[in-house]
XYZ file of C-alpha atoms in Angstrom:
757
model
C 62.242 202.958 62.106
C 62.825 205.469 59.343
C 66.248 207.055 58.961
C 65.945 208.650 55.528
C 64.182 211.604 53.919
C 63.371 210.226 50.491
C 65.939 208.477 48.301
C 68.822 210.903 48.714
C 68.765 212.514 52.144
C 69.097 211.301 55.711
C 67.021 212.589 58.607
C 68.672 215.471 60.442
C 71.092 214.070 63.028
C 71.407 210.651 61.334
C 74.613 209.170 59.950
C 74.821 205.815 58.171
C 78.013 203.904 57.446
C 77.052 201.896 54.350
C 78.811 198.659 53.505
C 79.799 198.442 49.822
C 82.766 196.096 49.736
C 83.995 192.682 50.909
C 87.404 193.371 52.396
C 88.144 189.697 53.109
C 86.420 186.427 53.906
C 87.088 182.984 55.287
C 85.248 179.702 54.751
C 84.776 177.095 57.492
C 83.629 173.996 55.638
C 83.508 171.915 58.811
C 80.866 174.113 60.433
C 79.287 175.190 57.156
C 79.820 178.883 57.845
C 81.396 181.847 56.093
C 82.823 184.949 57.765
C 83.090 188.196 55.828
C 84.471 191.609 56.719
C 82.433 194.342 55.051
C 83.486 197.967 54.730
C 82.693 201.134 52.818
C 83.647 201.858 49.197
C 87.438 201.497 48.970
C 89.443 203.868 46.742
C 92.829 203.403 48.442
C 94.279 202.003 51.651
C 93.548 205.219 53.497
C 89.855 204.422 53.283
C 90.339 201.626 55.811
C 90.869 204.270 58.508
C 88.335 206.197 60.603
C 85.287 204.283 59.402
C 83.078 201.450 60.557
C 83.083 197.846 59.411
C 80.432 195.170 59.705
C 81.268 191.509 60.180
C 78.878 189.116 58.451
C 78.543 185.427 59.238
C 76.561 183.157 56.920
C 75.167 179.897 58.330
C 72.424 177.363 57.654
C 70.701 175.935 60.754
C 68.457 173.647 58.679
C 68.252 172.698 55.023
C 66.463 175.384 53.034
C 67.246 178.111 55.577
C 70.185 180.515 55.303
C 71.067 182.951 58.072
C 73.093 186.155 57.989
C 74.405 187.711 61.188
C 75.629 191.291 60.937
C 77.791 192.693 63.752
C 79.208 196.199 64.131
C 80.953 196.089 67.526
C 81.509 192.607 68.960
C 82.521 193.741 72.454
C 79.033 194.001 73.903
C 77.989 191.896 76.905
C 75.445 189.278 75.850
C 73.013 188.886 78.741
C 70.335 187.091 76.758
C 67.717 185.797 76.478
C 67.767 184.002 73.114
C 65.111 182.131 71.179
C 65.711 178.394 70.986
C 66.389 177.311 67.406
C 66.774 173.802 66.029
C 69.995 173.178 64.130
C 71.669 170.527 62.029
C 74.934 170.333 60.107
C 76.299 168.794 56.945
C 73.776 170.100 54.430
C 75.420 173.370 53.297
C 77.685 173.630 50.239
C 80.106 176.502 49.728
C 82.014 177.481 46.591
C 84.218 180.537 46.276
C 85.790 182.195 43.270
C 88.165 184.769 44.813
C 87.374 188.405 44.013
C 84.253 187.352 42.110
C 81.540 185.336 43.855
C 80.836 183.245 46.906
C 77.956 180.779 46.570
C 76.345 179.315 49.656
C 73.743 176.604 49.023
C 71.312 174.966 51.439
C 68.871 172.634 49.749
C 67.073 174.521 46.988
C 68.064 177.917 48.421
C 71.239 179.661 47.290
C 72.925 182.832 48.483
C 75.313 184.502 46.036
C 77.583 187.222 47.401
C 79.398 189.496 44.972
C 82.948 189.763 46.332
C 84.360 191.893 43.520
C 85.864 195.178 44.687
C 83.193 197.712 45.676
C 80.394 195.594 44.180
C 78.886 194.147 47.363
C 75.514 192.466 46.913
C 73.666 189.500 48.366
C 71.188 187.549 46.219
C 68.982 184.803 47.645
C 67.607 182.661 44.828
C 66.057 179.354 43.880
C 66.027 177.594 40.511
C 63.543 180.148 39.138
C 65.640 183.192 40.012
C 66.084 185.893 42.632
C 63.895 185.872 45.730
C 65.358 188.765 47.727
C 68.734 190.146 48.753
C 70.843 193.192 49.541
C 71.471 195.650 46.744
C 73.264 199.016 46.845
C 73.317 200.680 50.267
C 71.214 198.155 52.120
C 73.594 197.034 54.902
C 74.643 199.743 57.305
C 75.327 200.956 60.793
C 73.241 203.930 61.846
C 74.346 206.617 64.280
C 71.606 208.824 65.721
C 72.794 211.919 67.562
C 69.269 213.179 68.413
C 68.839 210.952 71.483
C 69.755 211.629 75.106
C 72.820 209.440 74.661
C 74.599 212.139 72.629
C 76.359 214.854 74.661
C 78.303 217.545 72.868
C 80.497 218.216 75.904
C 81.934 214.700 75.535
C 84.076 216.144 72.766
C 86.012 213.561 70.808
C 84.164 210.808 72.718
C 80.784 212.048 71.515
C 78.461 209.037 71.142
C 75.404 208.301 69.059
C 72.626 205.791 69.576
C 73.498 202.954 67.238
C 71.229 200.778 65.098
C 71.888 197.893 62.776
C 70.092 198.264 59.458
C 69.452 195.672 56.757
C 67.292 196.322 53.713
C 65.926 193.288 51.833
C 64.808 193.753 48.234
C 61.203 193.376 47.072
C 60.073 192.435 43.592
C 57.241 193.734 41.434
C 53.852 192.711 42.835
C 55.368 190.991 45.857
C 53.057 190.797 48.889
C 53.998 190.371 52.546
C 52.113 188.707 55.413
C 52.414 187.558 59.007
C 54.424 189.260 61.784
C 52.169 187.820 64.452
C 48.573 188.581 65.328
C 48.098 191.934 63.616
C 44.632 193.395 63.289
C 45.304 195.962 60.577
C 45.471 195.259 56.827
C 46.158 191.605 56.122
C 48.668 192.430 53.370
C 51.507 194.183 55.186
C 52.982 196.197 52.301
C 53.136 199.889 53.141
C 53.088 199.350 56.897
C 55.572 200.038 59.642
C 55.592 197.257 62.225
C 57.396 197.339 65.554
C 57.878 193.937 67.172
C 56.982 194.956 70.711
C 54.271 193.236 72.753
C 51.588 195.646 73.995
C 48.154 195.427 75.574
C 46.429 197.494 72.913
C 43.176 195.695 72.121
C 42.352 194.675 68.573
C 41.645 198.061 66.966
C 45.129 199.538 66.701
C 48.582 198.905 65.293
C 49.652 197.446 68.650
C 49.647 193.695 69.097
C 49.712 191.140 71.907
C 51.565 188.580 69.804
C 54.511 190.002 67.881
C 56.444 187.520 65.781
C 59.412 188.858 63.739
C 58.649 186.544 60.830
C 57.056 187.564 57.578
C 56.162 185.467 54.572
C 56.369 186.649 50.983
C 54.187 185.736 48.034
C 57.433 185.262 46.115
C 58.343 181.993 47.847
C 60.308 182.761 51.006
C 59.983 183.987 54.569
C 62.266 186.069 56.784
C 62.751 185.500 60.515
C 64.642 188.127 62.539
C 66.318 186.319 65.403
C 66.143 188.956 68.115
C 63.756 189.172 71.112
C 64.061 192.948 71.424
C 62.266 195.722 69.576
C 62.683 194.966 65.884
C 61.384 197.638 63.539
C 60.275 196.769 60.013
C 59.491 199.294 57.292
C 57.611 197.147 54.797
C 57.772 199.183 51.600
C 56.994 202.195 53.796
C 60.433 203.853 53.652
C 61.944 202.483 50.470
C 59.266 201.236 48.090
C 61.546 198.474 46.845
C 62.599 197.094 50.235
C 61.803 195.832 53.669
C 64.089 197.818 55.962
C 64.856 195.960 59.199
C 66.465 197.831 62.064
C 67.041 197.411 65.761
C 69.012 199.323 68.381
C 72.379 197.865 69.233
C 75.331 196.306 67.525
C 74.062 193.162 65.833
C 71.223 191.841 63.697
C 70.610 188.266 62.588
C 67.990 187.129 60.103
C 67.150 183.874 58.354
C 65.705 183.498 54.877
C 63.332 180.515 54.926
C 62.679 178.913 51.556
C 59.669 176.949 50.390
C 58.201 175.867 47.074
C 54.790 176.609 48.579
C 53.618 178.841 51.441
C 52.880 175.716 53.487
C 56.466 174.582 53.071
C 57.752 177.980 54.223
C 55.635 177.920 57.382
C 56.613 174.297 57.929
C 60.325 175.118 57.742
C 59.881 178.084 60.060
C 58.244 175.876 62.707
C 60.971 173.269 62.231
C 63.386 176.073 63.151
C 61.508 177.682 66.068
C 59.479 174.720 67.354
C 56.612 172.558 66.184
C 53.132 173.412 67.489
C 51.912 171.193 70.311
C 48.586 169.384 70.152
C 45.592 169.972 72.414
C 43.114 167.559 74.040
C 39.997 166.708 72.063
C 37.662 168.054 74.768
C 39.018 171.549 74.154
C 37.285 171.708 70.745
C 33.920 171.825 72.506
C 32.236 175.108 73.474
C 33.760 177.176 76.306
C 31.589 179.463 78.455
C 32.992 182.093 80.796
C 31.623 184.204 83.610
C 32.769 187.241 81.601
C 35.044 189.853 83.162
C 33.375 192.460 85.400
C 29.984 190.785 85.691
C 28.646 189.892 89.146
C 28.452 186.159 89.651
C 28.455 183.518 92.319
C 27.773 179.789 92.520
C 24.046 180.308 91.959
C 24.669 182.423 88.834
C 27.021 179.876 87.317
C 24.703 176.972 88.081
C 21.819 178.831 86.467
C 23.803 179.287 83.283
C 24.740 175.627 83.141
C 21.148 174.566 83.709
C 20.119 176.861 80.876
C 22.520 175.167 78.476
C 21.344 171.722 79.587
C 17.671 172.597 79.253
C 18.224 173.975 75.735
C 20.291 170.969 74.626
C 23.321 173.148 73.854
C 26.540 171.119 74.277
C 29.049 172.704 76.631
C 32.503 171.346 77.338
C 34.430 173.875 79.451
C 33.406 176.417 82.074
C 35.846 179.239 82.701
C 36.050 181.416 85.804
C 37.390 184.836 84.853
C 39.250 187.288 87.119
C 36.767 187.748 89.946
C 36.943 184.127 91.064
C 39.561 185.758 93.311
C 38.891 188.731 95.594
C 39.394 192.171 94.133
C 42.856 193.712 94.616
C 44.296 190.240 95.351
C 45.054 189.092 91.833
C 46.753 186.765 91.908
C 46.408 184.882 95.174
C 45.105 181.651 93.553
C 42.266 181.418 96.071
C 38.550 181.257 95.249
C 36.686 184.154 96.851
C 35.136 182.447 99.865
C 32.261 184.962 99.965
C 31.132 183.905 96.500
C 32.322 180.285 96.544
C 32.321 179.069 100.162
C 32.940 175.460 99.110
C 35.079 175.865 95.995
C 36.429 172.309 95.943
C 32.985 170.818 96.368
C 31.513 173.100 93.756
C 34.154 172.240 91.181
C 33.475 168.575 91.859
C 29.773 169.143 91.204
C 30.593 170.918 87.940
C 32.783 168.048 86.853
C 29.943 165.613 87.601
C 28.127 167.415 84.777
C 30.951 166.385 82.456
C 32.536 169.852 82.380
C 36.200 170.758 82.341
C 37.234 173.738 84.471
C 39.400 176.695 83.487
C 40.469 179.625 85.676
C 42.009 182.971 84.850
C 45.517 183.860 86.036
C 48.197 186.402 85.216
C 51.860 186.801 86.206
C 51.161 189.711 88.560
C 50.640 189.866 92.324
C 48.717 192.811 93.791
C 50.003 194.357 96.989
C 46.828 193.275 98.821
C 47.454 189.638 97.908
C 48.575 187.475 100.829
C 51.346 186.300 98.518
C 52.893 189.734 98.038
C 54.934 189.874 101.219
C 56.217 186.326 100.717
C 57.233 187.096 97.158
C 58.968 190.303 98.237
C 60.854 188.673 101.117
C 62.058 185.768 98.986
C 63.020 187.799 95.928
C 60.403 186.341 93.578
C 59.566 189.617 91.816
C 61.219 191.752 89.152
C 63.268 194.412 90.933
C 64.332 197.956 90.292
C 68.047 198.565 89.919
C 68.176 199.778 93.534
C 66.941 196.376 94.722
C 63.366 197.389 95.542
C 60.378 195.586 94.039
C 59.127 197.095 90.798
C 55.502 198.135 91.358
C 52.763 200.244 89.826
C 49.007 200.762 90.178
C 48.002 200.068 86.590
C 45.735 196.975 86.700
C 46.243 195.865 90.336
C 47.119 198.366 93.024
C 50.789 198.113 93.957
C 51.210 195.033 91.801
C 54.524 193.255 91.329
C 55.551 190.937 88.488
C 56.839 187.397 88.951
C 60.490 187.024 87.905
C 60.408 183.756 85.981
C 64.193 183.816 85.552
C 64.347 182.896 89.261
C 64.007 179.087 89.603
C 62.682 179.428 93.148
C 59.974 181.815 91.975
C 58.991 179.326 89.263
C 58.716 176.524 91.828
C 56.592 178.779 94.051
C 54.277 179.795 91.205
C 53.954 176.223 89.942
C 53.028 174.986 93.426
C 49.981 177.249 93.456
C 48.953 175.941 90.038
C 49.347 172.384 91.265
C 47.155 173.137 94.258
C 44.435 174.395 91.891
C 44.742 171.276 89.758
C 44.335 169.231 92.938
C 41.100 171.170 93.447
C 39.854 170.157 89.983
C 41.122 172.834 87.580
C 41.868 171.456 84.096
C 43.228 174.505 82.283
C 44.478 178.039 82.850
C 43.775 181.223 80.946
C 47.191 182.904 80.997
C 46.183 186.510 80.494
C 48.518 189.500 80.102
C 52.293 189.048 79.868
C 52.678 192.174 77.675
C 52.980 194.980 80.256
C 56.549 194.121 81.177
C 58.847 197.004 82.205
C 62.222 197.346 80.523
C 63.859 200.441 82.027
C 65.662 200.661 85.366
C 64.912 197.068 86.333
C 66.889 193.890 86.892
C 66.173 190.194 86.560
C 67.378 187.423 88.856
C 69.558 185.884 86.127
C 70.839 189.239 84.822
C 68.919 189.074 81.534
C 68.769 192.199 79.404
C 65.434 193.859 80.352
C 64.785 195.141 76.842
C 65.268 191.689 75.315
C 63.088 190.238 78.081
C 60.084 192.459 77.285
C 58.859 190.268 74.420
C 60.508 187.090 75.675
C 58.775 187.201 79.066
C 55.576 185.642 77.741
C 57.494 182.511 76.740
C 58.694 182.013 80.318
C 55.192 182.602 81.690
C 53.337 180.314 79.301
C 56.032 177.637 79.282
C 55.980 177.333 83.066
C 52.186 177.011 83.217
C 52.083 174.577 80.295
C 54.864 172.380 81.648
C 53.309 172.372 85.121
C 50.077 171.125 83.582
C 51.908 168.585 81.433
C 53.620 167.142 84.496
C 50.161 166.403 85.919
C 48.011 165.640 82.881
C 50.492 164.778 80.130
C 51.071 166.894 77.033
C 48.138 165.409 75.121
C 45.725 166.627 77.834
C 47.242 170.060 78.497
C 46.450 173.452 77.063
C 46.353 177.118 77.983
C 44.175 179.975 76.792
C 46.923 182.561 76.288
C 46.845 186.157 75.075
C 50.499 187.103 74.588
C 53.102 185.243 72.540
C 56.552 185.351 70.976
C 58.463 183.063 68.575
C 58.278 179.502 69.890
C 55.003 180.149 71.718
C 53.247 177.747 69.358
C 54.530 174.988 71.664
C 52.129 176.253 74.373
C 48.645 176.446 72.808
C 45.907 177.774 72.676
C 45.975 181.525 71.937
C 43.054 183.882 71.649
C 42.679 187.309 70.101
C 42.267 189.570 73.103
C 39.965 192.509 73.712
C 37.742 193.230 70.709
C 34.663 195.421 70.475
C 31.148 194.108 69.853
C 30.935 195.210 66.205
C 31.162 193.613 62.776
C 34.313 195.635 62.169
C 35.915 194.096 65.255
C 34.828 190.644 64.132
C 36.560 191.250 60.796
C 39.722 192.619 62.414
C 39.783 189.598 64.708
C 39.755 187.328 61.669
C 42.613 189.310 60.093
C 44.586 188.976 63.310
C 43.967 185.241 63.496
C 44.972 184.651 59.881
C 48.167 186.679 60.357
C 49.028 184.626 63.437
C 48.376 181.408 61.514
C 51.073 182.515 59.057
C 53.467 182.979 61.987
C 53.735 179.352 63.087
C 50.555 178.971 65.154
C 47.905 176.280 64.577
C 45.156 177.091 67.130
C 43.311 180.385 67.686
C 40.055 181.757 69.077
C 38.228 185.058 69.471
C 35.794 186.331 72.091
C 32.471 185.306 70.536
C 30.182 188.336 70.505
C 33.067 190.694 71.166
C 34.626 191.594 74.516
C 33.793 195.296 74.911
C 30.131 196.218 74.814
C 27.027 194.103 74.369
C 26.444 192.665 70.898
C 23.086 193.124 69.160
C 21.375 189.765 68.560
C 22.242 189.697 64.838
C 25.926 190.270 65.518
C 25.878 187.669 68.299
C 24.509 185.038 65.925
C 26.956 185.909 63.133
C 29.895 185.750 65.544
C 28.611 182.415 66.864
C 28.712 181.055 63.296
C 32.286 182.312 62.850
C 33.470 181.347 66.337
C 32.235 177.769 66.025
C 34.208 177.464 62.780
C 37.410 178.518 64.537
C 39.786 176.020 66.073
C 38.552 176.954 69.562
C 35.287 178.552 70.558
C 34.647 180.634 73.675
C 31.718 182.832 74.705
C 33.257 185.754 76.598
C 32.547 189.403 77.314
C 33.538 192.243 79.599
C 30.570 193.801 81.390
C 27.814 191.551 80.028
C 27.208 187.822 79.914
C 27.314 185.854 76.643
C 24.737 183.141 77.360
C 22.535 183.070 74.244
C 19.023 183.377 75.672
C 19.848 186.867 76.971
C 19.823 187.897 73.299
C 16.742 185.866 72.367
C 15.849 182.199 72.119
C 16.591 182.278 68.399
C 20.209 182.886 69.450
C 20.068 179.695 71.505
C 18.928 177.774 68.434
C 21.766 179.162 66.302
C 24.328 178.353 68.981
C 22.991 174.810 69.425
C 23.212 174.080 65.699
C 26.714 175.537 65.381
C 28.117 173.648 68.372
C 26.662 170.343 67.204
C 28.065 170.901 63.709
C 31.520 171.500 65.131
C 31.312 168.376 67.298
C 30.417 166.161 64.328
C 33.490 167.604 62.572
C 35.767 166.358 65.388
C 37.428 163.519 63.364
C 38.267 166.056 60.660
C 39.574 168.649 63.135
C 41.759 166.121 64.969
C 43.305 164.953 61.684
C 43.985 168.510 60.510
C 45.470 169.413 63.904
C 47.789 166.396 63.727
C 48.980 167.689 60.356
C 49.637 171.047 62.008
C 51.691 169.383 64.718
C 53.777 167.490 62.166
C 54.230 170.178 59.534
C 53.212 173.513 61.070
C 50.131 173.872 58.836
C 47.472 175.891 60.703
C 43.903 174.779 61.207
C 42.508 178.137 60.002
C 44.284 178.916 56.739
C 44.492 182.080 54.671
C 43.222 181.235 51.197
C 46.587 181.619 49.452
C 48.184 179.151 51.875
C 45.959 176.419 50.460
C 45.742 177.714 46.860
C 49.047 179.471 46.060
C 48.621 179.051 42.292
C 45.423 181.127 42.265
C 46.591 184.738 42.382
C 43.094 185.925 43.303
C 43.496 184.371 46.758
C 46.407 186.536 47.928
C 44.483 189.629 49.116
C 41.519 187.741 50.644
C 41.006 188.417 54.352
C 37.255 187.943 54.939
C 37.230 184.203 54.265
C 39.487 181.266 55.047
C 39.945 177.529 54.771
C 39.038 175.515 57.859
C 41.497 172.703 57.299
C 42.106 171.654 53.723
C 38.521 170.784 52.766
C 36.143 173.485 54.053
C 35.848 177.086 52.852
C 34.323 179.516 55.380
C 33.066 183.017 54.546
C 31.668 184.619 57.723
C 28.816 187.097 57.354
C 29.684 190.627 58.483
C 26.343 192.388 58.009
C 22.899 192.500 59.584
C 21.214 191.884 56.239
C 23.068 188.606 55.755
C 24.732 189.675 52.511
C 28.203 188.236 51.919
C 30.569 188.237 48.935
C 33.209 185.535 48.621
C 35.570 183.968 46.128
C 35.704 180.279 45.197
C 39.312 179.386 44.330
C 40.696 177.300 41.542
C 41.941 173.967 42.822
C 44.706 171.654 41.624
C 42.127 168.846 41.454
C 41.093 169.409 37.821
C 38.033 167.401 36.864
C 37.204 166.538 40.455
C 33.875 168.328 40.298
C 32.481 171.457 41.868
C 32.482 173.017 45.297
C 29.215 172.300 47.115
C 27.352 173.912 49.985
C 27.614 172.113 53.311
C 23.946 172.829 53.921
C 22.594 171.966 50.447
C 24.622 169.407 48.516
C 22.685 170.233 45.389
C 24.008 173.787 45.438
C 27.281 173.956 43.514
C 29.941 176.593 42.899
C 32.315 177.055 39.992
C 36.011 177.464 40.787
C 37.517 180.836 39.976
C 34.251 182.747 40.466
C 32.946 185.406 42.867
C 29.549 184.970 44.500
C 27.269 187.281 46.465
C 24.610 185.624 48.612
C 22.189 186.515 51.369
C 21.989 184.124 54.293
C 19.649 183.737 57.212
C 21.019 182.751 60.571
C 20.773 179.034 59.869
C 23.429 179.067 57.119
C 26.538 180.838 55.879
C 28.909 180.173 52.992
C 30.458 176.880 54.138
C 31.717 175.046 51.062
C 33.155 171.560 50.610
C 36.149 171.241 48.313
C 35.900 169.094 45.195
C 37.950 165.900 45.235
C 37.999 165.824 49.036
C 37.246 163.230 51.710
C 36.109 164.680 55.050
C 35.752 162.406 58.114
C 32.740 163.269 60.289
C 30.749 161.567 63.025
C 27.109 162.651 63.516
C 26.716 160.332 66.536
C 29.201 162.269 68.697
C 27.783 164.056 71.721
C 31.188 165.433 72.711
C 34.557 165.632 70.910
C 36.163 163.119 73.275
C 33.616 160.376 72.491
C 34.339 157.223 70.464
C 35.575 158.392 67.064
C 34.829 155.119 65.257
C 31.250 154.499 66.343
C 29.250 156.386 63.722
C 32.235 157.434 61.594
C 31.347 158.637 58.104
C 33.454 159.831 55.181
C 32.003 162.693 53.165
C 33.272 162.418 49.573
C 32.722 165.347 47.213
C 33.316 164.651 43.545
C 35.785 162.359 41.834
C 39.008 161.249 43.464
C 42.061 161.274 41.232
C 43.787 158.653 43.378
C 43.349 156.679 46.569
C 42.910 158.912 49.636
C 44.193 157.807 53.045
C 42.190 159.278 55.935
C 43.722 159.231 59.415
C 41.305 158.722 62.283
C 42.918 160.250 65.354
C 42.416 158.881 68.850
C 40.396 161.478 70.836
C 42.030 160.266 74.048
C 45.549 160.655 72.644
C 45.451 163.308 69.941
C 48.999 162.554 68.817
C 48.099 158.952 67.928
C 46.149 157.438 65.038
C 43.441 154.845 65.699
C 43.315 153.668 62.106
C 43.822 154.733 58.503
C 40.849 154.303 56.176
C 41.639 154.232 52.469
C 39.090 155.458 49.948
C 39.524 154.276 46.349
C 38.917 156.539 43.317
C 35.501 154.943 42.879
C 34.489 156.102 46.371
C 34.753 152.837 48.303
C 36.437 152.444 51.691
C 38.701 149.520 52.527
C 36.885 149.222 55.889
C 33.318 147.989 55.527
C 32.371 149.382 58.946
C 32.908 152.945 57.744
C 30.042 154.614 55.930
C 30.977 156.533 52.776
C 28.637 159.343 51.717
C 29.232 160.502 48.146
C 27.586 163.902 47.902
C 28.461 164.762 44.286
C 29.810 163.084 41.166
């Protein structure tokens, strides 16, 4: 939040104790940490009285990451929760010249602290120079006397609401990205961002997935290690800084270094958790009942017959909210009026080769048969007086599962297990953002404010681990809306409630790309938009985009998304797009395995793949689908689209080519404007690339080797090793095929298609 009025003045009622001096420090070489006592400008010993200090601890959890923890008062009760971070020791080096400089080095990242009298500064740098740091008046403790906490009649014990404040320097031309799934401008400079999960749709500053991690074009990222409400002023208060603040007495952040943006994201996921993989069948098309539509067994069967008759591949059928009776969400029971033989019906669906997904949320309406049991056994979040916290927003009288209670987790998981026994393969874990934080208590005593964002981790982890216990991790996935740091371990996530407009399609892409820079590998949007009914042209354009996303789901609110409702030409477009995605399965599985190992997302902002091309940094209407395919969705009825073809490191490899017409080439470093019908879009193949495909596949989980082809575009500078991932075990490799610079594979059974020289 903002505390200042311009460069010189503070807001009325605000006081800031600025730290300008290192009073003393101590080095712990064994643990690789440094403790510093910071205070205000010191003129004489009297200045040590009647003023605040801030204790700073410098650590390095992993090589290339340096953390700074700033604490004003250390006497607070720590009720948690805390994000799980990976740590190692023995890689930090510390040198100290008393009264001059302390140097703390972790890998290629160095922190220099000026310890000369009244010259406090922090400088994070690599071999090329300064990355960021704290300059004059950028570490402080804020006192705000304009809140209800401040009472003048308290006299000498008058209190202010306190905030920790840390301002990190920005350089000329530096651009900022990430901070979770944010639907506003892709470049975050000039924005204020509050890390606070909200159910706000996709057309506002609110976000379902708030991640306090941003990445800079200058070669570093910053992760704020706090699950509460972190406020970031990104060049919006001081034009030369990111000001980070949060209420309370401590703030911890980590500077994450990387020579490339990929390396930064990779280090961040090494710290907060590597993304998990998903089963191959999940890459197929998902169809849902939509939200408030009327449906029963006959309706669903009619849809499935329509897909079969039109030869449109379909892999997953999803039952949205009204598979349960109204007012009873969640009771985990199929509505017997609509599905009198639910178990038998699911079995018949599975005989068609379909996987089954059902919608759930962590709430229990008062009309649910489970409400009284949950109340009696203490399974719900409570008010401070011991009563169950309830409200009527969403489900009448609904309560919220308290996942800090182990017994409540066992109870919830048992209902999931019963559904899996019935034939359910996956769960859409909706909501998880509307979590109260005032006048409530958790079973384990957790701080309710810190739990607001953290709650989604408990929800999604429990569902994911319950599925993994039954199906194994390689066959488990969710379809989740809310997230927090570490949530990448429980994929997949989708973009939430968007409108049926081109503008909403574009904002969905911005949100997905921002999330991909926040440690996530898999993402989807509601194809056609959630709110409203898309015109046929928009439906077809969103189908093209959605089937070039990691996961693809047809979903709406009050209208169905089966294609023939919008015209049989829509069915043809959908059929072609689904079949194209299926033949790309070997490529997608290999790129996903890379994401699991190194945190590299499947859908990549252009600068993530081409950091040396400065033209890529503002681009937010196109992306790389893996390392080899450039996608520029069409956002207009007339089919006109403008896109940029980046410069690649593969000099002399050849030209980019169109996926649809290999004779159509594109020069690197150039802008193009084209007009496309509904049978094509700008889908370009990178020069010097080898892309594994399989045109014989009928479904992603089919035999990857039978029909395998390698699409080679241009000249190869060196031998390329292509991993062929096992569709049955997506964390394992079936074989590695090596392609020589002259375009020949070392396995004669694999067909090599050279599309350009």
